[in-house]
XYZ file of C-alpha atoms in Angstrom:
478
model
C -46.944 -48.545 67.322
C -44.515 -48.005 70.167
C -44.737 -43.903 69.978
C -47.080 -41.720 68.636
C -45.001 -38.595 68.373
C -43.557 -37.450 65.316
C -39.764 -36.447 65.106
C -39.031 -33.367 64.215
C -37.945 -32.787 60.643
C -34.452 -31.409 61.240
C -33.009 -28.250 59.196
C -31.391 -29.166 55.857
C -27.928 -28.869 56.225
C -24.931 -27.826 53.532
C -23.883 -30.642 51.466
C -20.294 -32.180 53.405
C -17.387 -33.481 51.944
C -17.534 -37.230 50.697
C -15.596 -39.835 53.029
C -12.650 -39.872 51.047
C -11.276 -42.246 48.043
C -11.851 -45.635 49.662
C -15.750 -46.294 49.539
C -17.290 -48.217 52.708
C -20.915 -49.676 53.396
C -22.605 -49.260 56.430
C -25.086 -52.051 57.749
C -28.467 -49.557 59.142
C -30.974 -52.128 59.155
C -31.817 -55.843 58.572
C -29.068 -56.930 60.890
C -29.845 -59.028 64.082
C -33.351 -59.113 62.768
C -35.288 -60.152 59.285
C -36.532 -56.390 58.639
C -35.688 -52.899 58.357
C -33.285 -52.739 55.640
C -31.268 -49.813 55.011
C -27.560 -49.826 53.835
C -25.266 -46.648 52.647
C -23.043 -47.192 50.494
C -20.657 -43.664 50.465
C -17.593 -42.993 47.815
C -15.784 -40.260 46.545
C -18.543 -38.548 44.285
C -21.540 -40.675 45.161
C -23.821 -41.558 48.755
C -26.114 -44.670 47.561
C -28.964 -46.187 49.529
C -29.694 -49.375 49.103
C -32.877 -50.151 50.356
C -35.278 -48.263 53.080
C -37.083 -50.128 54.963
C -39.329 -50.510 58.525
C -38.565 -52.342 61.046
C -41.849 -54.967 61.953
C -42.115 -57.820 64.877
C -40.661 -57.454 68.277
C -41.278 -53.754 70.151
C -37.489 -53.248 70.289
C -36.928 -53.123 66.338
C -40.124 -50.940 66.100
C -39.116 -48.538 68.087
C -36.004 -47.580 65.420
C -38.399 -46.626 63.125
C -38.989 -43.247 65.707
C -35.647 -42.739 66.133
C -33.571 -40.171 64.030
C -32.410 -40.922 60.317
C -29.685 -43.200 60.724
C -27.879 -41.203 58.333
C -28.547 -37.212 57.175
C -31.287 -37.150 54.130
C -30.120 -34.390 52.946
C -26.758 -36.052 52.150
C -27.908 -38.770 50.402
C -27.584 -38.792 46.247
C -30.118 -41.190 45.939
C -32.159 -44.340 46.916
C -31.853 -47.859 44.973
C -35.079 -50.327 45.982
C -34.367 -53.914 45.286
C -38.412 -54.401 45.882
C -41.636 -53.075 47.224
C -42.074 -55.361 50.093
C -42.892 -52.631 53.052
C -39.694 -53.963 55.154
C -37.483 -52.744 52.278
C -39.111 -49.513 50.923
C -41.826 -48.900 53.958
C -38.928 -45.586 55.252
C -38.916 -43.520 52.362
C -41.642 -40.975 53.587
C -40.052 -40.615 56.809
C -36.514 -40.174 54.821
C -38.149 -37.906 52.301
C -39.834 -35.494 55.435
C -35.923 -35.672 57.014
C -34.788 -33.707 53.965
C -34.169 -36.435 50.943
C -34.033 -34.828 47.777
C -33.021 -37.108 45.685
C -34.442 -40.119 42.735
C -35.811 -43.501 44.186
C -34.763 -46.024 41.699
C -36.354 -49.133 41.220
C -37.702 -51.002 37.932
C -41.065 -50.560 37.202
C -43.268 -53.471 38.767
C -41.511 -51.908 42.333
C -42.180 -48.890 41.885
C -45.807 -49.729 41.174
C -46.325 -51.899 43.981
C -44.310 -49.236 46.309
C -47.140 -46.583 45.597
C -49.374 -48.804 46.878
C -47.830 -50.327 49.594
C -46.817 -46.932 50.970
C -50.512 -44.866 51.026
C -51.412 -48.188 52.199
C -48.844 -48.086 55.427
C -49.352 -44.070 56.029
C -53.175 -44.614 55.735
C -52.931 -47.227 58.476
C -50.852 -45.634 60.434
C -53.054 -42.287 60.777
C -55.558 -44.899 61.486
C -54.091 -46.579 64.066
C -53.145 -43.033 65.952
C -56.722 -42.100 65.513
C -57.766 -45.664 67.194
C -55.503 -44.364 70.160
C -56.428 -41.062 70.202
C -60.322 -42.294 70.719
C -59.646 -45.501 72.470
C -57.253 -43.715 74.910
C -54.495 -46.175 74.625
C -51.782 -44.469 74.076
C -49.693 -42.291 76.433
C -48.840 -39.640 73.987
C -51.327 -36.217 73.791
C -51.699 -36.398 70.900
C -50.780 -39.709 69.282
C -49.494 -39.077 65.758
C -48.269 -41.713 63.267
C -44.705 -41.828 61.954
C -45.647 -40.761 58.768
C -48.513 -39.286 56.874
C -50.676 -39.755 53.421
C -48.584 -36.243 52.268
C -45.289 -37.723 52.812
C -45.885 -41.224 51.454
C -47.341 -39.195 48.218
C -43.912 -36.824 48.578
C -42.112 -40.443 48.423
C -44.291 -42.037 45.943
C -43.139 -38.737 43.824
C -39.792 -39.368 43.757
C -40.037 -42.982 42.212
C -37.973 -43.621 39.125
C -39.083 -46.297 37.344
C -36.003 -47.798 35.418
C -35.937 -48.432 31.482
C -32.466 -49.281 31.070
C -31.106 -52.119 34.109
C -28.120 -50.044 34.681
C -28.746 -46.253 36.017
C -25.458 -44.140 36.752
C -25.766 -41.961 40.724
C -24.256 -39.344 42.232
C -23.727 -35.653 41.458
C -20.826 -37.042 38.211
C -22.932 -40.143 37.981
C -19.967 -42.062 39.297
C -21.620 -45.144 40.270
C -23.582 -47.359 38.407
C -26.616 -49.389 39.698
C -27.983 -52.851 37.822
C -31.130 -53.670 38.588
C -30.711 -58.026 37.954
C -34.451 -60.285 38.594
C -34.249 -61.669 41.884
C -37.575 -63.798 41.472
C -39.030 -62.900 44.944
C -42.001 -60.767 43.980
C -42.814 -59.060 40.682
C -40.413 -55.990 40.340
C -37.836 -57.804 42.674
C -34.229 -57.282 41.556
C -30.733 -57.938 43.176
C -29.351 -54.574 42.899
C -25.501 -54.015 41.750
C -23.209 -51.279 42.790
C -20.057 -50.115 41.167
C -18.112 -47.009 42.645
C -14.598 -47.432 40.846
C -12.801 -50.716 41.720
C -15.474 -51.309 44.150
C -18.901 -53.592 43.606
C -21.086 -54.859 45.733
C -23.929 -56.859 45.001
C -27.249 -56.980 47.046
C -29.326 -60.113 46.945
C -32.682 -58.309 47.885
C -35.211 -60.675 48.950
C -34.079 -63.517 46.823
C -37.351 -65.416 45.210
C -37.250 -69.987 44.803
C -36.403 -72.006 41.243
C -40.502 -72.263 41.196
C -42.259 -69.314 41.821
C -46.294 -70.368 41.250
C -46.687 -66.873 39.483
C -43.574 -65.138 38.697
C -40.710 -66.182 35.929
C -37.668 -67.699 37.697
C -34.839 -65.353 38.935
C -31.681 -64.429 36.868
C -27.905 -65.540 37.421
C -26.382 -63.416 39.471
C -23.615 -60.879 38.553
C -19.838 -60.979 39.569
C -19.135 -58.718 42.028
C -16.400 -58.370 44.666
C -18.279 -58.094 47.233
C -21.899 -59.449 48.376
C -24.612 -58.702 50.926
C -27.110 -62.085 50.807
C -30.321 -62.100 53.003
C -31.130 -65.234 55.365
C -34.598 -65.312 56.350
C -34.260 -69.273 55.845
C -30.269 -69.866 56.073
C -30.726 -71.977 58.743
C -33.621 -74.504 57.171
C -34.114 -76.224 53.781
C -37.740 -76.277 53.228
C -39.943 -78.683 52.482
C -41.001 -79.965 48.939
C -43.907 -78.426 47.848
C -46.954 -80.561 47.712
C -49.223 -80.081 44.235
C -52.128 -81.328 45.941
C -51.910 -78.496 49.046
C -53.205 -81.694 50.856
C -52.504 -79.946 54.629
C -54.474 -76.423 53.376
C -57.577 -78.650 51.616
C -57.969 -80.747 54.792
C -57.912 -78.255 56.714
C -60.554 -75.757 54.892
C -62.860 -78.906 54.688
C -63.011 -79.178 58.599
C -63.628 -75.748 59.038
C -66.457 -75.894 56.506
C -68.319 -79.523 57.533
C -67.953 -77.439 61.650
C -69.984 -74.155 59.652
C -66.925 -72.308 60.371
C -64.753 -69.144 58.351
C -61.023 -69.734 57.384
C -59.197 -66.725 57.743
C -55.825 -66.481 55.845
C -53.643 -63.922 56.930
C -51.719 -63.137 53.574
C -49.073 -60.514 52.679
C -50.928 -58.168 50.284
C -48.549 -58.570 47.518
C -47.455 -61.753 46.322
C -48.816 -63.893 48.770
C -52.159 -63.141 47.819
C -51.934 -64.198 44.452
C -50.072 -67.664 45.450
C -52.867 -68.039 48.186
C -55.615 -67.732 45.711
C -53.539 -69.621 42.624
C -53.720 -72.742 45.382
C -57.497 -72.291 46.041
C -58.464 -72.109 42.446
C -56.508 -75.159 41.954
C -58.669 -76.727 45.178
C -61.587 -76.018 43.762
C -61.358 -76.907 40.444
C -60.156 -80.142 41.350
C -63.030 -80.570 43.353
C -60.750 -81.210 46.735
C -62.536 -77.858 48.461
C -66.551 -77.292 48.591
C -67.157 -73.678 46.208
C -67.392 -71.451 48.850
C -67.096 -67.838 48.437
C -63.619 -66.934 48.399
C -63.053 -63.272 50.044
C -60.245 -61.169 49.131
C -60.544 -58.391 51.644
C -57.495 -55.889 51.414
C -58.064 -52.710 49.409
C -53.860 -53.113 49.026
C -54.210 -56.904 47.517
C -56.863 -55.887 45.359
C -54.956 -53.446 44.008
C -51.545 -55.243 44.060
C -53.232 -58.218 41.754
C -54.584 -55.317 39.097
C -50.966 -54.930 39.390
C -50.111 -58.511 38.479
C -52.952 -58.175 35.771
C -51.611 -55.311 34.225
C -49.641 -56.636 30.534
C -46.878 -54.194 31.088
C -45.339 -56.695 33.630
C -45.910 -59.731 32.022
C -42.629 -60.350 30.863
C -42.019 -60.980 34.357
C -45.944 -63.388 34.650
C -46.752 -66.994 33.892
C -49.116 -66.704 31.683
C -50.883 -70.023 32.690
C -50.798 -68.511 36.155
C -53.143 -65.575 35.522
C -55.839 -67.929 33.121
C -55.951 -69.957 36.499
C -56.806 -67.328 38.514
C -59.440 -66.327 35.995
C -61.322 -69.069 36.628
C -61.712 -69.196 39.934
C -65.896 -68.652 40.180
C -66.176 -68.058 44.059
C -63.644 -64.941 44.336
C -65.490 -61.735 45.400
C -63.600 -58.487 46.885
C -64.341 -56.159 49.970
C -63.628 -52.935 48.960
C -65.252 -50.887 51.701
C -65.717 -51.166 55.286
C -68.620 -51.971 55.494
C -68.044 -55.008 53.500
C -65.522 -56.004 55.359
C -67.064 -55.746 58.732
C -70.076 -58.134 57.077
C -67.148 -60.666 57.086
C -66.876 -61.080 60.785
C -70.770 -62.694 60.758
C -70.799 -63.881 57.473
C -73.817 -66.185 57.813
C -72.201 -69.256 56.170
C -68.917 -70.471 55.352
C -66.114 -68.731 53.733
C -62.733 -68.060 52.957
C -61.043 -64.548 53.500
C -57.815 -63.716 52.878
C -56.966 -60.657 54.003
C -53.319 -58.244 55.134
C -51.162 -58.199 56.494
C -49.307 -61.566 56.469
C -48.008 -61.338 59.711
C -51.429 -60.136 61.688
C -49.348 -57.268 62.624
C -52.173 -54.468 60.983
C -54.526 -53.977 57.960
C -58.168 -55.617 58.137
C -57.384 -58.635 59.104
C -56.628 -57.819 62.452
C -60.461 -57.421 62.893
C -61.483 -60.389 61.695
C -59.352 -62.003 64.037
C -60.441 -60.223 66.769
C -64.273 -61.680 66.162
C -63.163 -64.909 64.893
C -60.595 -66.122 67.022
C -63.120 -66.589 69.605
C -64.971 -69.354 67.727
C -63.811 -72.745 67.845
C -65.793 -73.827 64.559
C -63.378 -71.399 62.662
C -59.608 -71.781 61.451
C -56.268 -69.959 60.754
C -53.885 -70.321 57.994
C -50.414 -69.238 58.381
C -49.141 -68.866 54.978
C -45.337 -67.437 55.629
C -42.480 -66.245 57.677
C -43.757 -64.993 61.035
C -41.560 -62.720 62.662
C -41.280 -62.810 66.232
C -43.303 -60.167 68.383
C -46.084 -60.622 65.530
C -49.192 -61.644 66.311
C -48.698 -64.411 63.627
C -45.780 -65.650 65.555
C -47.884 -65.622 68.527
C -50.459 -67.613 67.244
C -48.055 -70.131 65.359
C -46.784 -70.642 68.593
C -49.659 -71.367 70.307
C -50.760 -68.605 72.700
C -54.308 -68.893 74.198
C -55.189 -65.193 74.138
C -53.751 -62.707 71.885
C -53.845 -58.420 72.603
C -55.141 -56.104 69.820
C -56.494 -52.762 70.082
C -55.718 -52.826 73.715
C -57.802 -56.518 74.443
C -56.952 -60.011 74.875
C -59.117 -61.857 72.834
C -59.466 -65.845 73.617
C -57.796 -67.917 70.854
C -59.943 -71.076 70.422
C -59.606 -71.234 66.444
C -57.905 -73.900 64.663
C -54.317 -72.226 63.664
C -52.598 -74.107 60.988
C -49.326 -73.145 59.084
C -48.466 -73.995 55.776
C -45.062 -74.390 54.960
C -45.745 -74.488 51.116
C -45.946 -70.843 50.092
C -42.670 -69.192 51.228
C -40.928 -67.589 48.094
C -37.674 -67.100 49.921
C -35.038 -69.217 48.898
C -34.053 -71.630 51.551
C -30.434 -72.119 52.922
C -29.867 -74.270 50.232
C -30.995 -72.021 47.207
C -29.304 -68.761 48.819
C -25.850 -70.734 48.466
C -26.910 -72.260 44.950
C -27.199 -68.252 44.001
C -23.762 -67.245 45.393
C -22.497 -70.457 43.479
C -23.806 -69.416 40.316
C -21.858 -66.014 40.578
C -19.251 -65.653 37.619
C -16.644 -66.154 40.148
C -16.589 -66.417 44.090
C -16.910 -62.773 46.046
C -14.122 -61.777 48.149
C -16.370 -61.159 51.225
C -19.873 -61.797 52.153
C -21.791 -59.788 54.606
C -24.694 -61.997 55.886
C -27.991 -59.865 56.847
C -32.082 -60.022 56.627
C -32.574 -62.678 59.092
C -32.858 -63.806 62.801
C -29.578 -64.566 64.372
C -29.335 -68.307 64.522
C -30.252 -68.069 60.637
C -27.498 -65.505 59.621
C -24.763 -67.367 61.500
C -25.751 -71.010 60.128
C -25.516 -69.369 56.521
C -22.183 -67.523 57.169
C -21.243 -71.227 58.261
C -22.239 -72.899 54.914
C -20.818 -69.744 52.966
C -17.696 -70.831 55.215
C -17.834 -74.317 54.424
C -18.341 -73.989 50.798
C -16.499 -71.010 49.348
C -13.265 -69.556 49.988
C -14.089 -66.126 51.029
C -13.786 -63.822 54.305
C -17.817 -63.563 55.954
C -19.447 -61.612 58.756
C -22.643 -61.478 60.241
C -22.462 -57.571 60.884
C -24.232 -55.522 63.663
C -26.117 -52.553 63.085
C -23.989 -49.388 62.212
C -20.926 -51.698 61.230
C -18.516 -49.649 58.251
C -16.697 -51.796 56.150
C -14.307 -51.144 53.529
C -14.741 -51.956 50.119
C -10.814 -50.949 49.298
């Protein structure tokens, strides 16, 4: 957290007139850097939000989240989520306490996951200014966190789960939104617009051809315009080995040394991909049956979640049977439990949020593990830099939390196996597989050598105009 004061929440002002006939999209987050996302789309008789996420990683990026609104609340019709992942949807209290008014859509898996992922960020966050305020760390009196419990639940309120894929906005309903599976995590959509002439479609966080868990994505829409993510647009990963050869070998040292493996795992998704591979481990007998920790009160709830039949339209079946029978899994629901986990007496597996080390328990298991040579590290996804994942994935020797450097003599391994972003590769197979090519494609969601190596391959491969925009760029959609 880069400042503990809260912003004000400014006045609501009267309702201004609408930018005129031509509608334009504004790039507010997710450009220059992999999170944040926040775009505005404004026409005649309709101001859209696609997206509204938090900036996480490097300080620079955090600090936007204090900043202002990037646009008025008040002024905004409504909010469209393409999914729950906190990057994407982790804003809406803040936007909510600046004066939004107005229905969050999203279909329904997102809009469960969102409740969950946003008590779970406000919780943390009153918890981390309470650390400061005790540890005296911080140089605010008193340090505050951006947003509370009461406005994530003010957020969580206006959810709109969607029944029908295509929900009109606006005061005249003059745009339509479609809501199209994007295969990422469950809920995930690609989210079209339509204000008159004008469409624009939104990959979201677009999911891989073989998901372990989910259903595969659907084709994408026509649309004259397109906004693609690039979190991989400049790589093609690697196949996928059945076996998880690199994660078993590794989780065998650890245990022959008496040692813990700690895997850092985003709460939602991950979690569930994490654990689908360790079942498989130990039921092929490549892993000894240790007990397998999940220790997140956000992943426990996020796989109920994935449990629940009213999403499995969206579930392998043979997925969830697998996880079933996976003997060793036990959950640390309290604190106490989770503390246990730092001296756990013999070996064990714990996977724990968030993904990125950047908050959540597992920050304090690394804090007593990382110490301890005997014990190991799985990276298990995209580590944004200025994480403490990316820190550790790139070798550092001590790594700060809580206002410490703590040694880092664990084994650190990352697996390249469990991404479910589509790779350079798969992001232009999706813009391929559109009806017929876009007119212009606005490259976003990634680091910068990543954007620009996609808009090259979009380039190379379709004829259409492309820009990597920078934040607060308006483009018309005339």
């Amino acid at each position: 957290m880069d400042r503990h004061e809260r912003p004000a929440r400014p006045a609501t002002p009267a309702r201004t007139a609408r930018s005129g006939p031509a509608p334009a999209l504004t790039f507010l987050g997710a450009v220059g850097t992999v999170t944040g996302s926040k775009f505005l789309l404004e026409g005649e008789d309709a101001r859209l939000m696609v997206d509204c996420g938090l900036y996480q990683g490097e300080r620079r990026w955090r600090a936007l989240n204090w900043e202002a609104p990037p646009v008025d609340p008040a002024l905004v019709d409504a909010v469209a989520l393409t999914h729950a992942h906190l990057d994407h949807c982790g804003y809406l209290p803040a936007l909510v306490r600046g004066g939004f008014a107005g229905p969050v859509h999203a279909t329904a898996g997102t809009a469960a996951l969102a409740a969950v992922i946003l008590r779970d960020s406000a919780h943390l966050q009153e918890e981390e200014a309470e650390g400061a305020r005790r540890g005296g760390w911080s140089k605010h009196d008193p340090p505050l966190p951006l947003y509370t419990v009461a406005d994530a639940d003010e957020a969580i309120a206006a959810l709109r789960p969607v029944t029908d894929p295509v929900v009109r906005v606006g005061p005249a309903g003059a745009a339509t939104v479609t809501f199209v599976p994007a295969g990422h995590i469950l809920g995930s959509s690609s989210v079209l617009v339509e204000m008159g002439e004008a469409s624009v479609l939104f990959s979201g966080d677009l999911g891989r051809p073989d998901h372990p868990v989910l259903l595969p994505r659907a084709r994408p829409p026509a649309a004259r315009t397109v906004v693609v993510e690039s979190t991989y647009g400049d790589r093609t990963h690697p196949e996928v080995d059945p076996e998880h050869r690199v994660m078993a070998d590794a989780i065998r040292r650890t245990i022959r040394r008496g040692g813990s493996v700690v895997v850092p795992a985003f709460a939602v998704d991950r979690t569930e991909i994490v654990l689908l591979a360790i079942a498989d481990l130990v039921e092929s007998g490549s892993i000894p049956d240790v007990p397998i920790w999940v220790d997140s009160p956000m992943a426990l709830a996020a796989l109920e979640i994935y449990r629940d039949p009213t999403h499995a339209a969206e579930v392998r079946p043979e997925a969830l049977e697998r996880l079933r029978r996976l003997s060793g899994l036990r959950e640390a629901h309290s604190a106490e439990e989770s503390m246990r986990l730092n001296t756990p007496g013999t070996p064990c597996i714990i996977v724990s949020a968030s993904g990125m080390a950047t908050g959540g328990r597992v920050v304090h298991h690394l804090r007593h593990l990382l110490p301890q040579a005997r014990n190991t590290v799985l990276l298990t996804g995209y580590q944004a830099i200025g994480t403490r994942g990316r820190d550790l994935q790139e070798g550092v020797r001590e790594l700060k939390m809580s206002g410490h450097y703590v040694p880092v003599r664990a084994e650190v391994v990352t697996l390249d196996e469990f991404s479910v972003h589509a790779d350079a590769d798969e992001l232009l197979t999706w813009i391929g597989e559109m009806p017929r090519p876009p007119e212009s494609v606005h490259v976003v969601h990634g680091e910068p050598a990543a954007a620009r190596a996609l808009a090259d391959g979009i380039r190379d491969r379709f004829d259409c105009a492309v820009s990597v925009p920078r934040y607060g760029e308006r483009v018309l959609l005339d």
